[in-house]
Each structure stands twice: as C-alpha cells, then as structure tokens.
GROMACS .gro file of C-alpha atoms in nm:
model
  411
    1MET     CA    1   0.000   0.000   0.000
    2ILE     CA    2   0.136   0.341  -0.100
    3VAL     CA    3   0.047   0.643   0.109
    4ILE     CA    4   0.099   0.990  -0.028
    5VAL     CA    5   0.199   1.239   0.237
    6LYS     CA    6   0.178   1.609   0.162
    7GLN     CA    7   0.489   1.780   0.286
    8LYS     CA    8   0.467   2.139   0.397
    9LYS     CA    9   0.676   2.391   0.212
   10PRO     CA   10   0.973   2.519   0.412
   11PHE     CA   11   0.899   2.842   0.594
   12LYS     CA   12   1.090   3.130   0.445
   13PRO     CA   13   1.218   3.370   0.710
   14ILE     CA   14   1.232   3.657   0.459
   15SER     CA   15   0.991   3.661   0.168
   16VAL     CA   16   0.848   3.890  -0.097
   17VAL     CA   17   0.478   3.978  -0.108
   18GLN     CA   18   0.278   4.157  -0.375
   19THR     CA   19   0.138   4.497  -0.287
   20TYR     CA   20  -0.041   4.772  -0.473
   21ILE     CA   21   0.040   5.058  -0.238
   22TYR     CA   22   0.416   5.019  -0.214
   23TRP     CA   23   0.636   5.199  -0.463
   24GLN     CA   24   0.379   5.196  -0.745
   25GLY     CA   25   0.273   4.836  -0.720
   26GLY     CA   26   0.615   4.679  -0.665
   27LEU     CA   27   0.723   4.398  -0.435
   28ARG     CA   28   0.782   4.434  -0.063
   29VAL     CA   29   1.015   4.236   0.160
   30THR     CA   30   0.873   4.112   0.491
   31ILE     CA   31   1.039   3.935   0.784
   32GLY     CA   32   0.886   3.628   0.948
   33LYS     CA   33   1.171   3.515   1.172
   34ILE     CA   34   1.540   3.581   1.217
   35PRO     CA   35   1.746   3.392   0.955
   36GLN     CA   36   1.982   3.131   1.099
   37LYS     CA   37   2.297   3.288   0.956
   38VAL     CA   38   2.207   3.630   1.089
   39LYS     CA   39   2.164   3.493   1.443
   40THR     CA   40   2.542   3.485   1.483
   41PHE     CA   41   2.538   3.866   1.488
   42PHE     CA   42   2.272   3.882   1.760
   43LYS     CA   43   2.422   3.599   1.968
   44PRO     CA   44   2.641   3.818   2.198
   45THR     CA   45   2.336   4.028   2.287
   46LYS     CA   46   2.113   3.729   2.362
   47ASN     CA   47   2.311   3.629   2.670
   48ASN     CA   48   2.268   3.969   2.837
   49VAL     CA   49   1.895   4.037   2.794
   50SER     CA   50   1.567   3.856   2.845
   51ALA     CA   51   1.397   3.666   2.562
   52HIS     CA   52   1.120   3.926   2.549
   53VAL     CA   53   1.362   4.217   2.502
   54TYR     CA   54   1.576   4.012   2.263
   55SER     CA   55   1.288   3.948   2.024
   56TYR     CA   56   1.186   4.315   2.007
   57TYR     CA   57   1.546   4.427   1.958
   58CYS     CA   58   1.619   4.181   1.676
   59ASN     CA   59   1.294   4.259   1.496
   60LEU     CA   60   1.358   4.635   1.499
   61VAL     CA   61   1.718   4.600   1.379
   62LEU     CA   62   1.619   4.371   1.089
   63ALA     CA   63   1.326   4.594   0.999
   64ILE     CA   64   1.554   4.899   0.986
   65CYS     CA   65   1.788   4.693   0.766
   66ILE     CA   66   1.539   4.652   0.480
   67SER     CA   67   1.294   4.937   0.534
   68HIS     CA   68   1.230   5.239   0.314
   69GLY     CA   69   1.091   5.435   0.609
   70SER     CA   70   1.184   5.409   0.974
   71THR     CA   71   0.888   5.524   1.180
   72ILE     CA   72   0.767   5.259   1.422
   73ASP     CA   73   0.446   5.214   1.221
   74ARG     CA   74   0.632   5.146   0.896
   75LEU     CA   75   0.887   4.918   1.061
   76VAL     CA   76   0.619   4.701   1.222
   77LYS     CA   77   0.442   4.657   0.886
   78LEU     CA   78   0.753   4.472   0.766
   79LEU     CA   79   0.719   4.213   1.045
   80ARG     CA   80   0.486   3.913   1.018
   81ASN     CA   81   0.295   3.768   1.315
   82THR     CA   82   0.408   4.046   1.547
   83THR     CA   83   0.241   4.261   1.810
   84HIS     CA   84   0.091   4.607   1.759
   85ARG     CA   85   0.319   4.905   1.692
   86THR     CA   86   0.238   5.052   2.035
   87ASN     CA   87   0.412   4.755   2.200
   88HIS     CA   88   0.727   4.825   2.000
   89GLY     CA   89   0.708   5.189   2.100
   90GLU     CA   90   0.675   5.094   2.467
   91PHE     CA   91   0.974   4.862   2.433
   92LEU     CA   92   1.192   5.161   2.343
   93TRP     CA   93   1.118   5.350   2.662
   94ARG     CA   94   1.016   5.085   2.916
   95SER     CA   95   1.280   4.819   2.868
   96GLU     CA   96   1.608   4.830   3.058
   97PHE     CA   97   1.795   4.727   2.748
   98GLY     CA   98   2.151   4.866   2.742
   99GLU     CA   99   2.189   4.991   2.386
  100MET     CA  100   2.512   5.174   2.477
  101ALA     CA  101   2.676   4.852   2.592
  102VAL     CA  102   2.570   4.674   2.271
  103VAL     CA  103   2.716   4.948   2.050
  104ILE     CA  104   3.042   4.955   2.246
  105ASP     CA  105   3.077   4.576   2.235
  106GLN     CA  106   3.006   4.558   1.863
  107ALA     CA  107   3.244   4.847   1.788
  108ASP     CA  108   3.516   4.681   1.992
  109ALA     CA  109   3.462   4.351   1.811
  110ILE     CA  110   3.487   4.514   1.466
  111LEU     CA  111   3.797   4.709   1.571
  112LYS     CA  112   3.967   4.389   1.684
  113ARG     CA  113   3.865   4.213   1.363
  114LEU     CA  114   4.009   4.494   1.149
  115TYR     CA  115   4.332   4.530   1.346
  116LYS     CA  116   4.646   4.483   1.141
  117LYS     CA  117   4.994   4.488   1.283
  118GLY     CA  118   5.165   4.812   1.190
  119CYS     CA  119   4.839   5.004   1.131
  120LYS     CA  120   4.804   5.203   1.454
  121ASP     CA  121   4.637   5.524   1.336
  122CYS     CA  122   4.283   5.531   1.475
  123LEU     CA  123   4.071   5.846   1.446
  124LEU     CA  124   3.804   5.939   1.700
  125ILE     CA  125   3.568   6.187   1.530
  126ILE     CA  126   3.311   6.400   1.716
  127ASP     CA  127   3.034   6.606   1.557
  128ASP     CA  128   2.668   6.693   1.609
  129THR     CA  129   2.357   6.686   1.395
  130GLN     CA  130   2.011   6.842   1.421
  131THR     CA  131   1.663   6.709   1.356
  132ILE     CA  132   1.360   6.934   1.318
  133LYS     CA  133   1.064   6.827   1.534
  134ARG     CA  134   0.731   7.007   1.548
  135ALA     CA  135   0.560   6.779   1.800
  136LYS     CA  136   0.454   6.989   2.099
  137LYS     CA  137   0.447   6.695   2.342
  138MET     CA  138   0.781   6.540   2.240
  139GLN     CA  139   1.025   6.558   2.529
  140ALA     CA  140   1.356   6.749   2.516
  141VAL     CA  141   1.247   6.950   2.210
  142GLY     CA  142   1.386   7.303   2.219
  143LYS     CA  143   1.462   7.601   1.999
  144ILE     CA  144   1.772   7.544   1.783
  145HIS     CA  145   1.952   7.725   1.506
  146HIS     CA  146   1.926   7.484   1.214
  147HIS     CA  147   2.259   7.496   1.032
  148ALA     CA  148   2.129   7.355   0.704
  149SER     CA  149   1.852   7.612   0.659
  150GLY     CA  150   2.006   7.896   0.862
  151LYS     CA  151   1.680   7.948   1.052
  152TYR     CA  152   1.562   7.905   1.409
  153CYS     CA  153   1.318   7.620   1.466
  154MET     CA  154   1.216   7.352   1.718
  155GLY     CA  155   1.411   7.030   1.722
  156HIS     CA  156   1.677   6.807   1.878
  157THR     CA  157   2.057   6.825   1.876
  158ILE     CA  158   2.237   6.491   1.878
  159VAL     CA  159   2.610   6.454   1.945
  160LYS     CA  160   2.764   6.174   1.739
  161ALA     CA  161   3.097   5.997   1.775
  162CYS     CA  162   3.265   5.738   1.555
  163LEU     CA  163   3.598   5.568   1.493
  164PHE     CA  164   3.770   5.563   1.155
  165TYR     CA  165   4.019   5.283   1.110
  166ARG     CA  166   4.156   5.138   0.783
  167GLY     CA  167   3.882   5.302   0.579
  168VAL     CA  168   3.592   5.174   0.794
  169THR     CA  169   3.360   5.404   0.992
  170ILE     CA  170   3.252   5.252   1.326
  171PRO     CA  171   2.988   5.443   1.529
  172LEU     CA  172   3.052   5.482   1.902
  173GLY     CA  173   2.709   5.616   1.991
  174SER     CA  174   2.463   5.907   1.997
  175TRP     CA  175   2.396   6.145   2.285
  176LEU     CA  176   2.082   6.359   2.290
  177TYR     CA  177   2.147   6.713   2.410
  178VAL     CA  178   1.896   6.829   2.672
  179LYS     CA  179   1.862   7.197   2.754
  180LYS     CA  180   1.889   7.316   3.112
  181GLU     CA  181   1.519   7.397   3.144
  182HIS     CA  182   1.427   7.041   3.036
  183ALA     CA  183   1.696   6.848   3.225
  184LYS     CA  184   1.537   6.888   3.567
  185ALA     CA  185   1.193   6.770   3.450
  186LEU     CA  186   1.347   6.466   3.279
  187ASN     CA  187   1.569   6.390   3.579
  188VAL     CA  188   1.886   6.386   3.369
  189PRO     CA  189   2.207   6.580   3.442
  190PHE     CA  190   2.254   6.892   3.234
  191LYS     CA  191   2.568   6.901   3.019
  192LYS     CA  192   2.673   7.144   2.753
  193LEU     CA  193   2.760   7.016   2.406
  194THR     CA  194   3.130   7.066   2.478
  195GLU     CA  195   3.093   6.878   2.809
  196LEU     CA  196   2.926   6.590   2.626
  197ALA     CA  197   3.215   6.582   2.377
  198GLY     CA  198   3.470   6.586   2.660
  199GLN     CA  199   3.289   6.301   2.836
  200ILE     CA  200   3.292   6.099   2.512
  201VAL     CA  201   3.670   6.135   2.495
  202LEU     CA  202   3.712   6.032   2.859
  203ASP     CA  203   3.480   5.731   2.830
  204ALA     CA  204   3.599   5.601   2.491
  205ASP     CA  205   3.732   5.248   2.540
  206ILE     CA  206   4.008   5.216   2.280
  207PRO     CA  207   4.298   4.972   2.333
  208ASP     CA  208   4.641   5.121   2.405
  209LYS     CA  209   4.790   4.959   2.094
  210PHE     CA  210   4.619   5.223   1.878
  211ASP     CA  211   4.756   5.571   1.816
  212VAL     CA  212   4.440   5.779   1.869
  213THR     CA  213   4.376   6.122   1.716
  214VAL     CA  214   4.060   6.314   1.809
  215LEU     CA  215   3.904   6.521   1.528
  216PHE     CA  216   3.642   6.795   1.569
  217ASP     CA  217   3.532   7.125   1.418
  218ALA     CA  218   3.578   7.481   1.547
  219PHE     CA  219   3.291   7.460   1.796
  220TYR     CA  220   3.462   7.188   2.002
  221LEU     CA  221   3.808   7.351   2.005
  222CYS     CA  222   3.779   7.452   2.369
  223PRO     CA  223   3.954   7.381   2.703
  224THR     CA  224   3.696   7.116   2.803
  225VAL     CA  225   3.766   6.889   2.504
  226ALA     CA  226   4.138   6.975   2.489
  227ASN     CA  227   4.189   6.886   2.856
  228ALA     CA  228   4.002   6.558   2.807
  229CYS     CA  229   4.239   6.470   2.521
  230LYS     CA  230   4.536   6.569   2.736
  231LYS     CA  231   4.414   6.348   3.019
  232ARG     CA  232   4.390   6.050   2.783
  233LYS     CA  233   4.731   6.139   2.632
  234TRP     CA  234   4.576   6.162   2.287
  235ARG     CA  235   4.646   6.421   2.021
  236TYR     CA  236   4.368   6.634   1.880
  237ILE     CA  237   4.319   6.825   1.555
  238GLY     CA  238   4.054   7.094   1.528
  239VAL     CA  239   3.974   7.403   1.323
  240SER     CA  240   4.037   7.745   1.472
  241LYS     CA  241   3.801   8.038   1.417
  242SER     CA  242   3.952   8.331   1.230
  243ASN     CA  243   3.908   8.572   1.524
  244ARG     CA  244   4.114   8.372   1.774
  245TRP     CA  245   4.451   8.498   1.895
  246LEU     CA  246   4.775   8.310   1.829
  247THR     CA  247   5.092   8.422   2.012
  248VAL     CA  248   5.414   8.355   1.819
  249ASN     CA  249   5.746   8.481   1.961
  250SER     CA  250   5.560   8.699   2.214
  251ILE     CA  251   5.360   8.870   1.937
  252LYS     CA  252   4.982   8.825   1.918
  253HIS     CA  253   4.818   8.767   1.580
  254LYS     CA  254   4.465   8.716   1.458
  255VAL     CA  255   4.454   8.366   1.310
  256GLY     CA  256   4.259   8.462   0.997
  257LYS     CA  257   4.475   8.752   0.878
  258TYR     CA  258   4.798   8.594   0.999
  259GLY     CA  259   4.730   8.272   0.807
  260LYS     CA  260   4.682   8.451   0.475
  261ASN     CA  261   5.012   8.637   0.516
  262ILE     CA  262   5.203   8.324   0.614
  263LEU     CA  263   5.069   8.125   0.319
  264TYR     CA  264   5.153   8.407   0.078
  265ARG     CA  265   5.513   8.435   0.203
  266THR     CA  266   5.616   8.079   0.292
  267GLY     CA  267   5.339   7.848   0.168
  268ARG     CA  268   5.430   7.541  -0.041
  269TRP     CA  269   5.207   7.312  -0.246
  270HIS     CA  270   5.166   6.948  -0.140
  271SER     CA  271   4.964   6.653  -0.272
  272ILE     CA  272   4.763   6.503   0.013
  273LYS     CA  273   4.534   6.201   0.007
  274GLY     CA  274   4.198   6.261   0.169
  275LEU     CA  275   3.904   6.034   0.237
  276ARG     CA  276   3.854   5.933  -0.127
  277LYS     CA  277   4.092   6.126  -0.353
  278THR     CA  278   4.423   6.312  -0.365
  279SER     CA  279   4.425   6.692  -0.397
  280SER     CA  280   4.673   6.979  -0.387
  281TYR     CA  281   4.697   7.201  -0.078
  282LYS     CA  282   4.916   7.501  -0.002
  283LEU     CA  283   5.053   7.458   0.351
  284ALA     CA  284   5.247   7.657   0.611
  285GLN     CA  285   5.287   7.608   0.985
  286ARG     CA  286   5.368   7.801   1.301
  287VAL     CA  287   5.417   7.697   1.665
  288GLY     CA  288   5.275   7.925   1.931
  289THR     CA  289   5.032   7.948   2.219
  290MET     CA  290   4.656   7.994   2.234
  291ASN     CA  291   4.450   8.116   2.525
  292LYS     CA  292   4.352   7.825   2.756
  293LEU     CA  293   4.497   7.569   2.511
  294GLY     CA  294   4.868   7.615   2.579
  295GLU     CA  295   5.139   7.541   2.324
  296VAL     CA  296   4.998   7.428   1.991
  297LYS     CA  297   5.098   7.390   1.630
  298VAL     CA  298   4.882   7.570   1.374
  299VAL     CA  299   4.883   7.446   1.013
  300PHE     CA  300   4.743   7.692   0.759
  301SER     CA  301   4.590   7.523   0.455
  302LYS     CA  302   4.437   7.642   0.129
  303ARG     CA  303   4.305   7.438  -0.161
  304ARG     CA  304   4.389   7.521  -0.520
  305ASN     CA  305   4.149   7.773  -0.679
  306ASP     CA  306   4.002   7.849  -0.335
  307HIS     CA  307   4.074   8.166  -0.136
  308THR     CA  308   3.952   8.024   0.197
  309VAL     CA  309   4.230   7.963   0.451
  310ILE     CA  310   4.176   7.694   0.715
  311ALA     CA  311   4.376   7.696   1.038
  312LEU     CA  312   4.419   7.347   1.186
  313VAL     CA  313   4.526   7.336   1.551
  314THR     CA  314   4.695   7.035   1.711
  315ASN     CA  315   4.864   6.972   2.044
  316ASP     CA  316   5.123   6.740   1.884
  317ILE     CA  317   5.410   6.973   1.793
  318ARG     CA  318   5.606   6.696   1.618
  319LEU     CA  319   5.326   6.599   1.378
  320SER     CA  320   5.405   6.698   1.018
  321MET     CA  321   5.189   6.940   0.817
  322LYS     CA  322   5.085   6.678   0.565
  323LYS     CA  323   4.986   6.437   0.841
  324VAL     CA  324   4.774   6.701   1.014
  325VAL     CA  325   4.582   6.786   0.697
  326SER     CA  326   4.554   6.420   0.590
  327HIS     CA  327   4.405   6.322   0.928
  328TYR     CA  328   4.159   6.609   0.935
  329LEU     CA  329   4.032   6.537   0.585
  330LYS     CA  330   3.908   6.206   0.720
  331ARG     CA  331   3.667   6.394   0.949
  332TRP     CA  332   3.433   6.388   0.650
  333ALA     CA  333   3.363   6.021   0.735
  334ILE     CA  334   3.128   6.121   1.018
  335GLU     CA  335   2.938   6.355   0.784
  336VAL     CA  336   2.884   6.064   0.545
  337MET     CA  337   2.776   5.841   0.834
  338ILE     CA  338   2.520   6.094   0.960
  339LYS     CA  339   2.383   6.146   0.609
  340GLU     CA  340   2.339   5.772   0.553
  341GLN     CA  341   2.178   5.724   0.892
  342LYS     CA  342   1.928   5.999   0.819
  343GLN     CA  343   1.852   5.889   0.463
  344HIS     CA  344   1.848   5.511   0.505
  345LEU     CA  345   1.821   5.424   0.876
  346GLY     CA  346   1.570   5.685   0.993
  347LEU     CA  347   1.787   5.878   1.239
  348GLY     CA  348   1.551   6.176   1.221
  349ASP     CA  349   1.228   5.987   1.142
  350TYR     CA  350   1.135   5.892   1.498
  351ARG     CA  351   0.790   5.998   1.621
  352VAL     CA  352   0.810   5.867   1.975
  353LEU     CA  353   0.739   6.121   2.247
  354ARG     CA  354   0.942   6.007   2.547
  355TYR     CA  355   1.304   6.100   2.605
  356ARG     CA  356   1.407   5.743   2.680
  357ALA     CA  357   1.246   5.614   2.357
  358ILE     CA  358   1.422   5.880   2.146
  359VAL     CA  359   1.761   5.789   2.293
  360SER     CA  360   1.694   5.419   2.243
  361PHE     CA  361   1.592   5.468   1.881
  362THR     CA  362   1.906   5.667   1.795
  363TRP     CA  363   2.123   5.396   1.947
  364HIS     CA  364   1.936   5.137   1.740
  365THR     CA  365   2.040   5.321   1.424
  366ASP     CA  366   2.402   5.306   1.540
  367VAL     CA  367   2.372   4.932   1.599
  368GLN     CA  368   2.234   4.889   1.250
  369PHE     CA  369   2.504   5.105   1.089
  370ILE     CA  370   2.781   4.911   1.265
  371ASN     CA  371   2.653   4.581   1.140
  372HIS     CA  372   2.473   4.659   0.817
  373GLN     CA  373   2.761   4.522   0.611
  374ILE     CA  374   2.765   4.207   0.826
  375ILE     CA  375   2.391   4.142   0.790
  376LYS     CA  376   2.386   4.232   0.421
  377SER     CA  377   2.686   4.009   0.353
  378LYS     CA  378   2.487   3.718   0.501
  379ILE     CA  379   2.173   3.790   0.298
  380LEU     CA  380   2.292   3.988  -0.007
  381LYS     CA  381   2.651   3.872  -0.046
  382PHE     CA  382   2.604   3.838  -0.421
  383PHE     CA  383   2.553   4.217  -0.460
  384PRO     CA  384   2.890   4.399  -0.492
  385ILE     CA  385   2.732   4.734  -0.397
  386PHE     CA  386   2.785   4.651  -0.028
  387THR     CA  387   3.161   4.601  -0.052
  388ASP     CA  388   3.245   4.970  -0.003
  389PHE     CA  389   3.093   4.998   0.347
  390THR     CA  390   2.801   5.214   0.229
  391ILE     CA  391   2.427   5.156   0.261
  392ALA     CA  392   2.249   5.078  -0.065
  393ARG     CA  393   2.079   5.375  -0.224
  394ASN     CA  394   1.786   5.168  -0.348
  395ARG     CA  395   1.660   4.863  -0.159
  396SER     CA  396   1.392   4.770  -0.410
  397PHE     CA  397   1.648   4.564  -0.604
  398PHE     CA  398   1.644   4.316  -0.315
  399ALA     CA  399   1.282   4.227  -0.390
  400GLU     CA  400   1.352   4.218  -0.764
  401PHE     CA  401   1.639   3.968  -0.743
  402TRP     CA  402   1.522   3.766  -0.444
  403PRO     CA  403   1.313   3.504  -0.639
  404LYS     CA  404   1.609   3.440  -0.872
  405THR     CA  405   1.876   3.397  -0.606
  406ARG     CA  406   1.708   3.265  -0.291
  407LYS     CA  407   1.821   2.909  -0.380
  408ASN     CA  408   2.179   3.022  -0.318
  409LEU     CA  409   2.094   3.131   0.036
  410SER     CA  410   2.062   2.858   0.300
  411PHE     CA  411   1.932   3.003   0.626
   0.00000   0.00000   0.00000
C-alpha cells in the first residue's frame, strides 16, 4: 500500500509579497523570523537580555535593515505575526535594554577584527547633527539654530561619535542634548555640548595599541575637550576660528589675517590624500600658544582655486603638516555616516514622544550602521554594492532579485 503524504513547504524567514500601495505596485520584503545565519550577529546580545527584550530588539534592527521608512508604524508593517506598533514603542522607553553597551561591544569587536599589525592610526571623530521636530508633546524638544537652513526652529541636537580605522567608519554612539530647562523635569544631568564631547573622549574604550587622534570642528576647540584629550594622552586636531589669537614669539596675531600672510610668504604646495581622492593644498605652519589651550601647532591650509584659509590646531608639535591635513580630511567620514543614517536608517524619522524612547531609537540606528555590512553580507553577499561599506541607495532591487537567487541562500 502506498500512502501519499503532503509535505509542507519550508517556511521562508524573509519573503516577498505583492502589494499595490508600495512603490507603485512593486514587491515588498517582509520578515517572518530571524534567519539562521544572521543569528550569529545577535548571539552576543542574547546572553545579556531577556527573551522578550531580545525578540523586540532583533525585529527592529532587521526591519531597519530593509525598510524604506523608519517610523515605528512602517517598521512594524515589515514584520509578520508580530504585536501592535504601540508595543514596539513601549519597548523603546520601558525596557532596561543597554543599547550603549551593545554598540560599544560591537564596535570593539569590529575594531579587533580589522586590526592589522603596523596600522596604529585610529581616528576618534566628534560632531553633532540636528533634527527638526514640530511635536509639541515630544520631550527634550527646544529652539535650535538649524545649520542647514540657517533658521531658528524647534528640534533636537544629537552629538555623534565614531571611529575611523583602515577606511571603515565605526559608530561609538549618539547622545541627545537636553537643555537646562528640560533636564530637571526629565531627571537627567545637564551638560553642555562641549561637556558631552569631553565626556565621550574620557569614556571612549580604545585599546592602548592604537595611536588615537581626536578630530572635531571649530565649535569643540575649547579647554573642556582639549583637557580631556590631554588626560587620555591623545592628540587632537581641530579648526580654529579666524578671530582667535595666536601668540608667536611673544607677538599676538589674529589667526585669519595671519594665516593669509604666512601662506603668501612661505606656503608650499603638497599633494595630500583625503578620504577618497588626492588633492593639492598650499601649507604653512607656526608653533605658538593659544589662550587656555597652551602650546599648539597651527597648520594653515588652502586648496587650489580656493581663497579660503583653514587653520588646523593640534597639540602634537612633532606631527608633520601633511599628516595634520591628511588626518583632518578624514573627518568627512562622520558627515557621510550621519547622512546615511538619516537617509536610510531613519535617524531623524522617529515619532516617539518620550526621552528614553528617542535615545533608544538613535542607538538602534548606530547598531544597525555598525553591522549593516555584516547582515547584508549574510543575505545579499552576491551584490557587490555593499563592498564599499556604504548603505544601498535603493533597496527595491532586493525584492527584484530575491526570487532568482534565494536558492543560493541557505538560512
């Protein structure tokens, strides 16, 4: 006697469904469960949190990975057989999940994996970004001067920090700036932006085998950040404002006017490799003292066909001019990281109201940015677009090629 048994089709953790409201009737990727190969990334986190928190965390990270929009409502629509979006929102502010520890652990793991004997230069880059928020009940929202538009508006200021080592940008975290009038109501200590940057330098856990250089713009060139670098015995490189005083041989000079004269008299052209290309810069240097910073070296730089003179200040007197400019050009890496997080990971798309939920969501975007190349290499390793450590500009190709290539992926 022959018995025919109907075998169930294997459950696909990630599948494509037809939709008529998504990108003009295209295909949409949905997540049913965490793929087996991707679980290796989440494994270190699983041992430190409860199963309930672990499931919410993994779902949000994977949803951010493949989403076109990053509000909680849109992220939850990508998950199958999951709870309501309000539960995910409550997870962000109610859970005692340590996002900071996860980011630090993952950053440390990637840094160790990338380490190569002889390559000691590691750059710690600090910058801030702004997000416009019009919600009246959203916590920590205050009046800011939006740099992109040049206008005053309501929003948040977020201090970002990252490491740049061997061409790879590794986020260290995000810190939400809270104004003094809001800090007491939220029961959080008030710290200025410069104090937050100084605390980041003091708390950064970077092994001693790396030669660390801290990079920041003119706003953070202050005694608070400089003293933090001095305490860690790290060098720093920052831009000086044109109206600052530089004392050379007991004579005080305005940095802006003095730099133009020095470049005109003694400047020499050099080819310097930046973040992506090599360009020509006219350089000159002077060693002097600045108020509250002590003895510093100032490197005056000007690009070809550009009349703007940049004064780069460093506390390492022995560092060469070309090295100072080459290091500072890599500060652009954090600008690229912030842009990609805003465009593709929803750094400014949050609509949660509570302070704790906002902080948690920003740290989730850092977790995703750290590991997006790891997750994508497990799922989309056949797409060469992910080999340059950037986030794909268009994720709709994933749905287009998934039916043709899913046989090559064994989860």
